[in-house]
CSV table of C-alpha atoms and ligand atoms in Angstrom, one decimal:
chain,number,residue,atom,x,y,z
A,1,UNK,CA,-13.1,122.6,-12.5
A,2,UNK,CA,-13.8,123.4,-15.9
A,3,UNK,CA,-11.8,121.8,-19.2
A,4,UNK,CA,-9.2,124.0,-20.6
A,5,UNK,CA,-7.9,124.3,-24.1
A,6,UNK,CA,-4.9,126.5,-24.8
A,7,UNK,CA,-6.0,127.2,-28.4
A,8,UNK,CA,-6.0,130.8,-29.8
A,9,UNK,CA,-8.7,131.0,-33.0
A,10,UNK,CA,-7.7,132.3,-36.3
A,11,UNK,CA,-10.6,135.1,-35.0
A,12,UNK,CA,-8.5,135.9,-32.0
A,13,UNK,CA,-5.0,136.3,-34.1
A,14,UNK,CA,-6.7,139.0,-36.5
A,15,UNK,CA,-8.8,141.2,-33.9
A,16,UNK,CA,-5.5,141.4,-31.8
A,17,UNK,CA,-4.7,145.0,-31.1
A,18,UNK,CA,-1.4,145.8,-32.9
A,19,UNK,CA,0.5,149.4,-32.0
A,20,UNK,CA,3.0,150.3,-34.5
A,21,UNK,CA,5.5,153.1,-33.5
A,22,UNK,CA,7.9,155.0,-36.2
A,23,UNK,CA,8.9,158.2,-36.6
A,24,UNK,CA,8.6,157.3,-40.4
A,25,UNK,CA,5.1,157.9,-41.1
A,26,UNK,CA,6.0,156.3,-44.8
A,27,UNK,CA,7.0,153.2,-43.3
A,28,UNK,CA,3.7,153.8,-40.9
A,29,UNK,CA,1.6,153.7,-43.7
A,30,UNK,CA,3.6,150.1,-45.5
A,31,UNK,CA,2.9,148.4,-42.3
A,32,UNK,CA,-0.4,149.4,-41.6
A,33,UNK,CA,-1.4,147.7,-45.4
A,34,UNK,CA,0.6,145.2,-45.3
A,35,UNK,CA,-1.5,144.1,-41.8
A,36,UNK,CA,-4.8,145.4,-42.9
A,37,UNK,CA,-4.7,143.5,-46.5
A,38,UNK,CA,-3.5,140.2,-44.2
A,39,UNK,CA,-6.7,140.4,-42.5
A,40,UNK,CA,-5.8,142.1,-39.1
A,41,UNK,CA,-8.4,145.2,-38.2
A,42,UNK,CA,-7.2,146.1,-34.4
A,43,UNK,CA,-4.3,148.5,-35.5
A,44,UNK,CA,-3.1,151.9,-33.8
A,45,UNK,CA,-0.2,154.0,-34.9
A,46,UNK,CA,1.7,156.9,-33.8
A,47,UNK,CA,5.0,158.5,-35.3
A,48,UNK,CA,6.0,160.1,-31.8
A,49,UNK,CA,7.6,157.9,-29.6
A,50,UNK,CA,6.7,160.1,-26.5
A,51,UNK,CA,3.3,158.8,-26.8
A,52,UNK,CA,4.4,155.0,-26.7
A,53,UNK,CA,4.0,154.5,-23.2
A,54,UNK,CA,0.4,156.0,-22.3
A,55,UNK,CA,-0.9,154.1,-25.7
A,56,UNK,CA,0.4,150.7,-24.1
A,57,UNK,CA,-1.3,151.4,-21.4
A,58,UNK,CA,-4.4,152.4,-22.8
A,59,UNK,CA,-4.6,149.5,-26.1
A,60,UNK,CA,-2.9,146.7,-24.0
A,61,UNK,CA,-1.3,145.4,-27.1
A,62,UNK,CA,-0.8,142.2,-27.9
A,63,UNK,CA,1.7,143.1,-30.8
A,64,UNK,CA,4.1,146.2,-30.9
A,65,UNK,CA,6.1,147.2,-33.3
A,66,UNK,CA,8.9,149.9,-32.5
A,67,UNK,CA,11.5,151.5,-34.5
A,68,UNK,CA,14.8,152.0,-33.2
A,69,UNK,CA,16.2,155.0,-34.6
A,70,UNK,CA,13.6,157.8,-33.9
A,71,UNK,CA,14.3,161.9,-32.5
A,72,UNK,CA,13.0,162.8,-29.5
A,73,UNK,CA,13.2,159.0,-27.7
A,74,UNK,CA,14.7,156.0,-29.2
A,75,UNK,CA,13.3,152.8,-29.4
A,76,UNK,CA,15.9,151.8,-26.7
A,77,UNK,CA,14.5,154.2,-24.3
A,78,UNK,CA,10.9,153.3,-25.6
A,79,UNK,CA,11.9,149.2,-24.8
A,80,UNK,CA,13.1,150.2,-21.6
A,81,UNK,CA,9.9,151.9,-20.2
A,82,UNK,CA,7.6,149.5,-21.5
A,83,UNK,CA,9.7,146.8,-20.1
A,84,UNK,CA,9.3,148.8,-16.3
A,85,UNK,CA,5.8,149.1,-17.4
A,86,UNK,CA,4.9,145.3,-18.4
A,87,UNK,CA,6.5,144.1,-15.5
A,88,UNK,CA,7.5,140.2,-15.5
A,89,UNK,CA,4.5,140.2,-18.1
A,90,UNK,CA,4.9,138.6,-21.8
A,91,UNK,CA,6.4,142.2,-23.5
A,92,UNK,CA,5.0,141.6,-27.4
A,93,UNK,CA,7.9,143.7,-29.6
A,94,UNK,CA,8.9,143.5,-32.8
A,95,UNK,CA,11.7,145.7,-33.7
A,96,UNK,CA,11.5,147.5,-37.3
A,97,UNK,CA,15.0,148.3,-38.0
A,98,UNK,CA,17.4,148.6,-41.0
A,99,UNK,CA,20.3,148.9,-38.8
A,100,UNK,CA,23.2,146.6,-38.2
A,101,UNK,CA,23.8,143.2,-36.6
A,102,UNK,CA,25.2,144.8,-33.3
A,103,UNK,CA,21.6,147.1,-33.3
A,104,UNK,CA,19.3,144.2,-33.7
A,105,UNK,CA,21.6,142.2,-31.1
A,106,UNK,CA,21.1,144.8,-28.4
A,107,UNK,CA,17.5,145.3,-29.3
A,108,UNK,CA,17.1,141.1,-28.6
A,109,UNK,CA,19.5,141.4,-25.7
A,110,UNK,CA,16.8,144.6,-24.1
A,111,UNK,CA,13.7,142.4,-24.1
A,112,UNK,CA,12.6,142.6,-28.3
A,113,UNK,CA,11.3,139.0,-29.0
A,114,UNK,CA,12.4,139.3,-32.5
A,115,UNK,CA,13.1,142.0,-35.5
A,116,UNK,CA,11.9,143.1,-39.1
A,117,UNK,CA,14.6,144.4,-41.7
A,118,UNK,CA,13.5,147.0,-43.5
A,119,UNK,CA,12.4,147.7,-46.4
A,120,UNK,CA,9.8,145.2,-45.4
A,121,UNK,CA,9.1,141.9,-46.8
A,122,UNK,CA,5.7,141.0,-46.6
A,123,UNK,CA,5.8,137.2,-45.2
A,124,UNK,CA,8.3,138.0,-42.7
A,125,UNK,CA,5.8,140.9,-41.3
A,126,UNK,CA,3.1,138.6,-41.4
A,127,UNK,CA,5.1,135.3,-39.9
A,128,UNK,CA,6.9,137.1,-37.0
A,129,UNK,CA,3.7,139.6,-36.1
A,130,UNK,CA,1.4,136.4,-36.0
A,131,UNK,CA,3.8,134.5,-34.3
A,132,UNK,CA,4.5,137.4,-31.1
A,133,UNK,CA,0.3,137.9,-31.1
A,134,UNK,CA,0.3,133.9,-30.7
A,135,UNK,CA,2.5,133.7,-27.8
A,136,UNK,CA,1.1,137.1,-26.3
A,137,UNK,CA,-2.6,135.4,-26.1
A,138,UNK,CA,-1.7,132.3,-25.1
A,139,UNK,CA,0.3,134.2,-22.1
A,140,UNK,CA,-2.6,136.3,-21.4
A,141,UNK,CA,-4.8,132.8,-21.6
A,142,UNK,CA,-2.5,131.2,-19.1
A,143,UNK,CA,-2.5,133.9,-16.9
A,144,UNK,CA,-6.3,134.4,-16.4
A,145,UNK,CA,-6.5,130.7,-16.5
A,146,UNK,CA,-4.3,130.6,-12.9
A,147,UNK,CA,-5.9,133.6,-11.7
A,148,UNK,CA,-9.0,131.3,-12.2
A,149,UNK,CA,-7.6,128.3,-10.4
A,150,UNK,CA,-5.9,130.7,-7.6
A,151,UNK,CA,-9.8,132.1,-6.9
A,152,UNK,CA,-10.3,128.6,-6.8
A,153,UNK,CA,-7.8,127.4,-4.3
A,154,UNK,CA,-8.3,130.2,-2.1
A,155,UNK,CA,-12.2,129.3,-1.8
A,156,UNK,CA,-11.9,125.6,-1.4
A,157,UNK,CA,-9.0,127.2,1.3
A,158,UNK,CA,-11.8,129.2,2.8
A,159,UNK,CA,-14.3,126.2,2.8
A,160,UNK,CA,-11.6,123.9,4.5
A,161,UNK,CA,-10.9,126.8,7.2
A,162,UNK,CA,-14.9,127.5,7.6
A,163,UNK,CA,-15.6,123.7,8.4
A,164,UNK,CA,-12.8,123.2,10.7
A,165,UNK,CA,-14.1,125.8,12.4
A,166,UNK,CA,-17.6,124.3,12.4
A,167,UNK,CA,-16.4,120.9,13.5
A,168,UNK,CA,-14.8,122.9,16.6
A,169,UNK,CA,-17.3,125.0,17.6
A,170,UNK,CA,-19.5,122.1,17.7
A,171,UNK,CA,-17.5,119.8,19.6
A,172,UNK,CA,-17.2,122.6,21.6
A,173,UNK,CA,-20.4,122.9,22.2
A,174,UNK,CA,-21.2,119.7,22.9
A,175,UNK,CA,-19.2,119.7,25.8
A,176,UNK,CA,-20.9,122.8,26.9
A,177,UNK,CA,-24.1,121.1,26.6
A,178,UNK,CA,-22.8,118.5,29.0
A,179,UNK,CA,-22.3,121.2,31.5
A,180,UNK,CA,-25.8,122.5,31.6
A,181,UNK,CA,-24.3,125.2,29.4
A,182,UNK,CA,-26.2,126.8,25.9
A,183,UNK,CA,-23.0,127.4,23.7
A,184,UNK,CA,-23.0,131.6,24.3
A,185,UNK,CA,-20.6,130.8,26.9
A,186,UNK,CA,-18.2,129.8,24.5
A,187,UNK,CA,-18.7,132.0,21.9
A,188,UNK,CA,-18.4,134.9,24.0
A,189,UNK,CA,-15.2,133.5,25.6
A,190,UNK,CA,-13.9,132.7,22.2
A,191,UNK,CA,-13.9,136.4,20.9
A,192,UNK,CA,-13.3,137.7,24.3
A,193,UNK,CA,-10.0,136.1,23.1
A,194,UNK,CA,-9.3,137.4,20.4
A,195,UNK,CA,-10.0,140.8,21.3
A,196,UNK,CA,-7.5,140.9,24.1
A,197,UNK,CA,-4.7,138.8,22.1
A,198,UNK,CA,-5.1,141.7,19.3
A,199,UNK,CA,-5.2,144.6,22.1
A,200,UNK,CA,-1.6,142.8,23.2
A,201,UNK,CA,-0.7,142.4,19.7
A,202,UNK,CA,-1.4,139.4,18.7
A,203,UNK,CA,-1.6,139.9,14.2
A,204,UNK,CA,-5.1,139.3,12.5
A,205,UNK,CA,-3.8,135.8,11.9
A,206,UNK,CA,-2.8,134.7,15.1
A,207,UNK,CA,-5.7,136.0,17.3
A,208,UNK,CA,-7.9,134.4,14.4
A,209,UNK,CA,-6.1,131.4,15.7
A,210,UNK,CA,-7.2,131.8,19.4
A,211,UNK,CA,-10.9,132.7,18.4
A,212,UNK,CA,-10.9,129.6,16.7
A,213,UNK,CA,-8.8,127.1,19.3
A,214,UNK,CA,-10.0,128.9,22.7
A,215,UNK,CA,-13.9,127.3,22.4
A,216,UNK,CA,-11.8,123.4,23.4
A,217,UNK,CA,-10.9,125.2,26.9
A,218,UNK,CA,-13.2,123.3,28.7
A,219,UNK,CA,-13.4,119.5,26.3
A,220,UNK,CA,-12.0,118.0,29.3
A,221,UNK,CA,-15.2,118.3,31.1
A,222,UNK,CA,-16.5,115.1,28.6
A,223,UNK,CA,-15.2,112.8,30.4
A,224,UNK,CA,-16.0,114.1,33.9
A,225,UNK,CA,-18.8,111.5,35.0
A,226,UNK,CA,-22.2,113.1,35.0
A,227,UNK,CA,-22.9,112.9,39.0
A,228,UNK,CA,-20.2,115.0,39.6
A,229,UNK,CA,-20.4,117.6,36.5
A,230,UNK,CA,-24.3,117.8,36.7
A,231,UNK,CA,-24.1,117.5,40.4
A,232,UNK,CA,-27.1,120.5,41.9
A,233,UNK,CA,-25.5,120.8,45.2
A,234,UNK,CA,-21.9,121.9,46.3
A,235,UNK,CA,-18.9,120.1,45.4
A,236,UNK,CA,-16.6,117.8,48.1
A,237,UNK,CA,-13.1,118.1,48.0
A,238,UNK,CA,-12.9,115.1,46.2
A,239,UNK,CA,-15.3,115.9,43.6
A,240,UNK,CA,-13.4,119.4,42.8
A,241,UNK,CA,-10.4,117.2,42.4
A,242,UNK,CA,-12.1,115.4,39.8
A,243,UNK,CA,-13.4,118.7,38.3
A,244,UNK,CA,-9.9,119.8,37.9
A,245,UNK,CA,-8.9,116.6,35.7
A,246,UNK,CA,-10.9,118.5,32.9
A,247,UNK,CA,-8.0,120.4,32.3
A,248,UNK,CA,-5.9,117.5,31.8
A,249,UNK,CA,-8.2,115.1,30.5
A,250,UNK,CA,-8.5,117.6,27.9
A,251,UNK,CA,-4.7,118.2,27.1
A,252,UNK,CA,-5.0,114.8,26.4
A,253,UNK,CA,-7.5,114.7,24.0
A,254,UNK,CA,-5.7,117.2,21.8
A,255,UNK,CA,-1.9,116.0,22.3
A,256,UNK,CA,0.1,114.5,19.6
A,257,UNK,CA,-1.2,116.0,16.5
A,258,UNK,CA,0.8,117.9,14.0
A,259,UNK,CA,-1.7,121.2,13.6
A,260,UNK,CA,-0.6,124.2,15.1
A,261,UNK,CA,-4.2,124.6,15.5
A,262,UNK,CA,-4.6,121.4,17.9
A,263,UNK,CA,-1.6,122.5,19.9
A,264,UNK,CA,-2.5,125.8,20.6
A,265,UNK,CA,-6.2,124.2,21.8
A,266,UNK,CA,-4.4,121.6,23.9
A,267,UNK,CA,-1.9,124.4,26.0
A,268,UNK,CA,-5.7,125.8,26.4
A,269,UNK,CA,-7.3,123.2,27.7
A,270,UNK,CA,-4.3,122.6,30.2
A,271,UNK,CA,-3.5,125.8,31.2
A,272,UNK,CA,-6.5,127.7,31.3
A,273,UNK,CA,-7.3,127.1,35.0
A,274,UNK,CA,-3.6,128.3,36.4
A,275,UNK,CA,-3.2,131.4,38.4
A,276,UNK,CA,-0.3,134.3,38.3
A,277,UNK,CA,0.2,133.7,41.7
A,278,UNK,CA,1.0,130.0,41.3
A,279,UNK,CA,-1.9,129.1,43.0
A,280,UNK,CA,-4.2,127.6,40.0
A,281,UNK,CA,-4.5,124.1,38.8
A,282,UNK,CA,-3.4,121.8,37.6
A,283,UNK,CA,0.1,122.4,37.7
A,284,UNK,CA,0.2,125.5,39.7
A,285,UNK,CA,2.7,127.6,37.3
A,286,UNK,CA,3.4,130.8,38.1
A,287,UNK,CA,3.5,134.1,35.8
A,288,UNK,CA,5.0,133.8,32.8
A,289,UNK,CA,5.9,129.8,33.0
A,290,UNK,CA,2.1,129.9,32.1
A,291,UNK,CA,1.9,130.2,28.7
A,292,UNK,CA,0.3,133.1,27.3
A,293,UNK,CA,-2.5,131.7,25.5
A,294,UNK,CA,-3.8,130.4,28.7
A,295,UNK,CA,-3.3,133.7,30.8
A,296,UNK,CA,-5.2,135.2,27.7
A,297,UNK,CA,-8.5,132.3,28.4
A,298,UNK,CA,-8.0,132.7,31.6
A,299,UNK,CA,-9.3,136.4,31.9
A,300,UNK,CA,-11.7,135.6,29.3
A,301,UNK,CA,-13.4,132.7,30.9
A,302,UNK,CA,-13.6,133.9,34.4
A,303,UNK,CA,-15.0,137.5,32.6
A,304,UNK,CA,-17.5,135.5,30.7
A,305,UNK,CA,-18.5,133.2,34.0
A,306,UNK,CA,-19.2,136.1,36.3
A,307,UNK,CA,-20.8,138.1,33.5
A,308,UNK,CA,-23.3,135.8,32.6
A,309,UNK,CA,-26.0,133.3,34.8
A,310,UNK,CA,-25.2,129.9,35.6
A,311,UNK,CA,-27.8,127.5,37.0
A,312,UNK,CA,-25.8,128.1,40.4
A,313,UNK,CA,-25.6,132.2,40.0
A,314,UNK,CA,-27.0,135.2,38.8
A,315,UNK,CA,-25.2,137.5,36.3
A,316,UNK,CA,-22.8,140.2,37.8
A,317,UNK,CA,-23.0,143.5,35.9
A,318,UNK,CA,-21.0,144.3,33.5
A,319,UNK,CA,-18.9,147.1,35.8
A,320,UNK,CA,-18.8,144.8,38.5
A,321,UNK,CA,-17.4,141.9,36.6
A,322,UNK,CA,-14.5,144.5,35.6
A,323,UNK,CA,-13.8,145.9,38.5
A,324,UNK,CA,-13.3,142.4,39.8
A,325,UNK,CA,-11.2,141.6,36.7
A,326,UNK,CA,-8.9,144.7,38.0
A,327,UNK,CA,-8.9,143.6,41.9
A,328,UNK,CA,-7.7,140.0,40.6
A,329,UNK,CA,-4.4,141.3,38.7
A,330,UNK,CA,-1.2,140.2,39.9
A,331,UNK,CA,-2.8,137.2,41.7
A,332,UNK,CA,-5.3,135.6,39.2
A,333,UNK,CA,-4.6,137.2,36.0
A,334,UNK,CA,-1.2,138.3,34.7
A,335,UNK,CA,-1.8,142.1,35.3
A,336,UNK,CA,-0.8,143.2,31.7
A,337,UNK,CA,-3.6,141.2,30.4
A,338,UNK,CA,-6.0,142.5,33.3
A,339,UNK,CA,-5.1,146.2,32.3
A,340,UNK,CA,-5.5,145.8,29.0
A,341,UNK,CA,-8.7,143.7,29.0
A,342,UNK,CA,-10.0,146.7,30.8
A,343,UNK,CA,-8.7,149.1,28.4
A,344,UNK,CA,-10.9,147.8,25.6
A,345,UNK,CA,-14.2,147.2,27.9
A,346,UNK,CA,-16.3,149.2,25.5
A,347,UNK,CA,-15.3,146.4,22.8
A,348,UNK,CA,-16.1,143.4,25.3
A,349,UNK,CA,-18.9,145.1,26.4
A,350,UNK,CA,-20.4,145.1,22.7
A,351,UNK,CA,-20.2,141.8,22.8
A,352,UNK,CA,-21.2,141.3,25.9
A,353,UNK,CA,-24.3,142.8,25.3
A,354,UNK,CA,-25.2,141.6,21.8
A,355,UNK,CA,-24.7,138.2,22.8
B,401,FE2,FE1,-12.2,125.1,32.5
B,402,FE2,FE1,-15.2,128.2,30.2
């Protein structure tokens, strides 16, 4: 981060852009030399108040100074939509008045930071106009100065967020790898995902949340001993049993932490394996006691499985793998997610062929 002095420059104070307002084009012209013989060269005037509000937003003053009693629009009405127009920002005004206690008192109370008397006394121009321009800079430092350190934040955010997804994917991988797998498997399934959770209405930031949690599915399989995981020829009973402890096993791995992120990865891993029909593993829940997340991986992985060539299996076309997606509603998939999944099969199928 760089070192920051809040200092405004004697150069700074006298090319500040001043925009003096009076109806008075006399008391115009004192002003304007009392400024100019000061030093300041940045000034803009105009004796119809009608014009005050498009010259603030054109000159983005950082000194005004507005008469009060004017024809046409007062200074009231001119404090009024400059204050609408500044917004919560620093409003520079001087008022320039010869009126009463009770004027200047409601000119202060409407957002003026301080007043001249007229007829003018030269110090007291000078003092307050350098003082408002002071304050005015230093506000506009500060602000670009956090908008600095916002842009900042936010990319050291983004940079945080990019790694922990890095760190995931490749501990994803690796236990893809385990599995004789390549890592495509995974990063299909992921955005499988996250296409159907936004087809269902997930928001942005919660199907960004799935994409990035839904690649742990299958950590479980880690610990699953290598003679049964790696194992060419078909599974015993007892071996599938062991199989189904990645789902568990992996549950495990992710419990107890405090990120939203980890949680939603460890319902996953634990639930991605359970059927509608109640007939899943590993604790055969039924509809919607699974949670949705899961029912979500669910159709993804099995899509993604049957889509693509394992050492055991060719690939099933694409139309094939969706048609079977379709005849498995209502007893492995939830059939809301099944419909819809099939609704947007041009999407999958763009990534289903790219990748
Ligand atoms: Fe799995
Ligand atoms: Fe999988």
């Amino acid at each position: 981060m760089t070192e920051y002095s809040f200092m405004i420059s004697e150069e700074k104070i006298f090319a500040a852009k001043i925009l003096a307002i009076d109806d008075n084009i006399l008391n115009i012209e004192i002003l304007k030399k009392i400024l100019t013989q000061a030093g300041f060269i940045n000034i803009t005037t105009t004796t119809d108040p009608t014009k005050a509000v498009e010259l603030y937003k054109e000159l983005q003053p950082d000194l005004v100074l507005l008469d009060i009693n004017m024809p046409k629009m007062d200074g009231f009405e001119v404090m009024l939509q400059l204050s609408i127009l500044s917004d919560a920002d620093y409003l520079p005004l001087l008022i320039l008045t010869a009126e009463d206690d009770y004027i200047r008192f409601k000119a202060l109370q409407s957002g003026a930071k301080d007043f001249l008397r007229k007829p003018y006394d030269r110090m007291d121009v000078l003092l307050k106009s350098r003082n408002i321009i002071e304050v005015r800079l230093l506000y506009n430092q500060i602000k670009s100065h956090n908008a600095s350190l916002d842009h900042q934040i936010n990319e050291r955010i983004k940079e945080i967020r990019d790694t922990r997804m890095e760190v995931i994917q490749r501990l994803a991988i690796a236990a893809e790898l385990r599995d004789a797998g390549t890592g495509k498997h995974i990063y299909r399934m992921s955005r499988y995902c996250q296409l159907l959770a936004s087809a269902i209405g997930f928001t942005k930031e919660q199907s960004e949340l799935l994409l990035t949690t839904s690649p742990l599915h299958d950590i479980g399989k880690i610990a699953i001993p290598d003679s049964i995981l790696l194992k060419p020829s078909a599974l015993e009973a007892h071996e599938f049993e062991i199989i189904k402890t990645h789902t568990t096993l992996g549950a495990k791995m992710l419990a107890g932490s405090n990120s939203v992120f980890l949680n939603m990865a460890e319902t996953i891993a634990l639930t991605h394996h359970e059927k509608w029909d109640g007939s899943g593993y590993p604790y055969q829940k039924k509809g919607e006691e699974i949670p949705l997340v899961g029912r979500i991986c669910a159709v993804a992985d099995v899509f993604d499985a049957l889509s693509s060539v394992r050492p055991y299996k060719e690939a099933w076309s694409f139309e094939d793998t969706i048609d079977e997606i379709r005849k498995l509603k209502n007893t492995h998939f939830d059939p809301k997610l099944a419909d819809a999944f099939c609704d947007i099969k041009k999407d999958i199928k763009a990534i289903h062929d790219h990748h």
